[in-house]
Short mmCIF file of C-alpha atoms in Angstrom, two decimals:
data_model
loop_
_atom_site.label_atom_id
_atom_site.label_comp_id
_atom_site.label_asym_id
_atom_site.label_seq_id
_atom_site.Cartn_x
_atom_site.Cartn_y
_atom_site.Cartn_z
CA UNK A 280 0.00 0.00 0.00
CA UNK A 281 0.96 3.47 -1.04
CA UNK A 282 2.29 5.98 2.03
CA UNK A 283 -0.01 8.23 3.66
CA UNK A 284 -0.62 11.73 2.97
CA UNK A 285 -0.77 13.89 5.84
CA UNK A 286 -2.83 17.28 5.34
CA UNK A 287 -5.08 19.45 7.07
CA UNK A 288 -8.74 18.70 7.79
CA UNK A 289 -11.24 20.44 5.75
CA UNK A 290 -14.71 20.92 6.15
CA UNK A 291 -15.29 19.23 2.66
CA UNK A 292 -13.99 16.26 4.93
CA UNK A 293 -16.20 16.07 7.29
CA UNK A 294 -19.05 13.33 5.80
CA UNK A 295 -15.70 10.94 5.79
CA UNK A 296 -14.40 12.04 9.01
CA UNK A 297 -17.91 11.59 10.25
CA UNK A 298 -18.17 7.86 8.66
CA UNK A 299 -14.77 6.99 10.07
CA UNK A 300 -15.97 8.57 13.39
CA UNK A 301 -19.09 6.25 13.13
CA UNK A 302 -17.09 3.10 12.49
CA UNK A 303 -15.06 4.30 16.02
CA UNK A 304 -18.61 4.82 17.64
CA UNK A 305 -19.99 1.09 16.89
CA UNK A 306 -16.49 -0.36 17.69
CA UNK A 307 -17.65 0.47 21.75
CA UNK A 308 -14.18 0.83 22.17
CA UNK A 309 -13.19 4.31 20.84
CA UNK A 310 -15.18 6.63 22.48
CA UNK A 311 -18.56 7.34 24.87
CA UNK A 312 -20.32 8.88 22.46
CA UNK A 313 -23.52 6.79 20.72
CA UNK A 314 -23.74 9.26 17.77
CA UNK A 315 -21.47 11.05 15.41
CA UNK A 316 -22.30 14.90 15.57
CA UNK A 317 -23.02 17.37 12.98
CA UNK A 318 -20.35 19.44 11.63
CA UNK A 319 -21.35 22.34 13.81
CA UNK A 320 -20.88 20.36 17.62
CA UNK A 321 -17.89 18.78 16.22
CA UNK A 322 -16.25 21.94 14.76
CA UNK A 323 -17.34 23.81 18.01
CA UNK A 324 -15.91 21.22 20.36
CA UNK A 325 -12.20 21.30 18.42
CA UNK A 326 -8.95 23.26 18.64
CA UNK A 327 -8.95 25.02 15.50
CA UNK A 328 -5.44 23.72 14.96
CA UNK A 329 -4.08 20.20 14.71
CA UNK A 330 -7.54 18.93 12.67
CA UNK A 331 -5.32 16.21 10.46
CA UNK A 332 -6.62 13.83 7.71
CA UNK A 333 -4.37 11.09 5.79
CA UNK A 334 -5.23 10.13 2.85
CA UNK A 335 -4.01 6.88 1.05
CA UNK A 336 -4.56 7.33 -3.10
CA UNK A 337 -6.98 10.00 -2.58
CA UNK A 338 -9.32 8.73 0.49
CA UNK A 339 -9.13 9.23 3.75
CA UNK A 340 -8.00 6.19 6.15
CA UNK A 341 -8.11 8.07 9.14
CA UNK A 342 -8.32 11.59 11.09
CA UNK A 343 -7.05 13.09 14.43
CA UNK A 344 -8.05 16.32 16.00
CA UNK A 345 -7.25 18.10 19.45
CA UNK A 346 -9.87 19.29 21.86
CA UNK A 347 -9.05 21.87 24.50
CA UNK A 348 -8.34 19.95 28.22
CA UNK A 349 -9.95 23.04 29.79
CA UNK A 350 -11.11 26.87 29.15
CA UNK A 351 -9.37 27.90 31.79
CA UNK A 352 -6.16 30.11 30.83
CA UNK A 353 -3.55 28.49 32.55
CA UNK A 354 -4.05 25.21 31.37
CA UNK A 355 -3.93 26.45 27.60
CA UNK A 356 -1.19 24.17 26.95
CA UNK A 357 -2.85 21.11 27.37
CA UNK A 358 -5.18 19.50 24.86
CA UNK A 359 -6.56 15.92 24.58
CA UNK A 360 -6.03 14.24 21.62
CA UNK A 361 -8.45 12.02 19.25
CA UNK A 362 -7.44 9.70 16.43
CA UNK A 363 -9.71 7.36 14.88
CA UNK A 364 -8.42 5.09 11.47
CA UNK A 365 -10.65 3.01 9.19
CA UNK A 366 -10.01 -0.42 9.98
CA UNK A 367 -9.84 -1.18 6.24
CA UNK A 368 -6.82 0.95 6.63
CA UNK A 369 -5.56 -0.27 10.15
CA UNK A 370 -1.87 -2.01 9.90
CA UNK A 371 -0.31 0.57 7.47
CA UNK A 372 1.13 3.15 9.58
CA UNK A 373 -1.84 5.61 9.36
CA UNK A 374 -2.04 6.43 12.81
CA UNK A 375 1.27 6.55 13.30
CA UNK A 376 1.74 9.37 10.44
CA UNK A 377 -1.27 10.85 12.09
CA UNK A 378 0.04 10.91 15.56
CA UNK A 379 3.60 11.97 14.51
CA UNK A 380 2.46 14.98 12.79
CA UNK A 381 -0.09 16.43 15.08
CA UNK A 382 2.61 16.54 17.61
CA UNK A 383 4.34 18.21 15.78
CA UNK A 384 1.84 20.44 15.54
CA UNK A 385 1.55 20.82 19.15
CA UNK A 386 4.75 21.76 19.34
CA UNK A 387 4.75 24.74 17.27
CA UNK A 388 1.39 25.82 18.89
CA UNK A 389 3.25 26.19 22.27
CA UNK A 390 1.42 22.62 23.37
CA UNK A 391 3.26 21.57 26.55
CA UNK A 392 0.96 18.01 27.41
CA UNK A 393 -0.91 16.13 24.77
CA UNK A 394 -3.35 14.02 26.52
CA UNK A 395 -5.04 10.50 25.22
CA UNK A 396 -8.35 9.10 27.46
CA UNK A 397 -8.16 5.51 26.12
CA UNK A 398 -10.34 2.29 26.57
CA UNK A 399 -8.74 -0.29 28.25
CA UNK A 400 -9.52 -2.90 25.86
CA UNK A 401 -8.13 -0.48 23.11
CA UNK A 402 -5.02 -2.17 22.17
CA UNK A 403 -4.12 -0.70 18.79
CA UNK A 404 -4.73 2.53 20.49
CA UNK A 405 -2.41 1.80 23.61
CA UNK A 406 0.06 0.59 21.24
CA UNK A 407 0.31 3.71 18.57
CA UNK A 408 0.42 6.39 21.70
CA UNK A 409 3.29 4.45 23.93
CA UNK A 410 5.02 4.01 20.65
CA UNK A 411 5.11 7.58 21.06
CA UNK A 412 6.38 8.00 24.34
CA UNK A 413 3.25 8.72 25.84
CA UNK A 414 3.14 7.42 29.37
CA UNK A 415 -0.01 5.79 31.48
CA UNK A 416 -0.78 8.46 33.92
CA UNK A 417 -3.63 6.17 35.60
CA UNK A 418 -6.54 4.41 34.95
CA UNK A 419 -9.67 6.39 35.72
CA UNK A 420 -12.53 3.97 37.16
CA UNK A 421 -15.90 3.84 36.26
CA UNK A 422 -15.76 7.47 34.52
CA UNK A 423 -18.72 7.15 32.95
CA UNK A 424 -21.15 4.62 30.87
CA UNK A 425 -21.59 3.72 27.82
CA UNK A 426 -25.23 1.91 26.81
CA UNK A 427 -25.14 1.50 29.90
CA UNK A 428 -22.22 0.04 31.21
CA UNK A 429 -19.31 1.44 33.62
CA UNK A 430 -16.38 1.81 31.59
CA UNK A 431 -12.99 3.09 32.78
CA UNK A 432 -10.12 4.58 30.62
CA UNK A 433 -6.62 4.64 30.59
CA UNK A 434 -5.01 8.23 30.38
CA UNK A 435 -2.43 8.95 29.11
CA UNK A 436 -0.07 12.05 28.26
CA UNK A 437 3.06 13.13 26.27
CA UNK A 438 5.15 16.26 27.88
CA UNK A 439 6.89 18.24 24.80
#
């Protein structure tokens, strides 16, 4: 398979962003959310930098984007990061090009901790981020459910 192209997310994206976002959703293992947004909560709820797609003969096999940690001032360094790759596309180094250049990103945006809130069961994901030197800060218990069932999450940062 052909390398990825790394390049910044547009909003002419989104309806494959969304569909790879959906495939993350009915995994149960990405995320708590049931539903994929519209383009409005999701643009809303993002850092307006670090919004990454890579693209693999012209489709997208995956996205990442960074969410604030907090609105407070002080903590404007911090920022939580997302990553989600089409599993048709998993194995190929996609979220690894993904990872590797958002934190780069982070780093010339004055980032100073990139934080990762992961599943437990979410081996691939464990995997790509400690390949990347992030380190287990803890596992957070029974954080909250998901259809209904108490799920924890391992979190996770990366100082720069």
């Amino acid at each position: 398979m052909k390398s990825a192209l790394v390049r910044q997310l547009v909003r002419n994206d989104w309806e494959r962003v969304r569909d790879i976002y959906k495939i993350g959703i009915e995994s149960g293992n990405a995320t708590f959310e049931t539903n994929a947004p519209d383009w409005e909560y999701w643009n809303n709820g993002k850092l307006s930098f670090g919004r990454l797609v890579a693209e693999i003969e012209g489709k997208i096999a995956g996205w990442v984007a960074l969410s604030p940690y907090s609105s407070r001032q002080v903590y404007s360094g911090i920022v939580e990061v997302g990553i989600y790759v089409d599993p048709d596309f998993q194995g190929n180094g996609i979220g690894s090009a993904l990872l590797e250049t958002v934190l780069r990103v982070c780093e010339k945006e004055g980032v100073w901790t990139v934080q990762a809130s992961i599943f437990p069961e979410n081996d691939a994901s464990l995997a790509l981020h400690q390949k990347f030197d992030f380190r287990v800060v803890g596992r957070r218990e029974k954080i909250a459910q998901l259809n209904g069932k108490w799920r924890d999450v391992v979190l996770m940062e990366k100082r720069l």
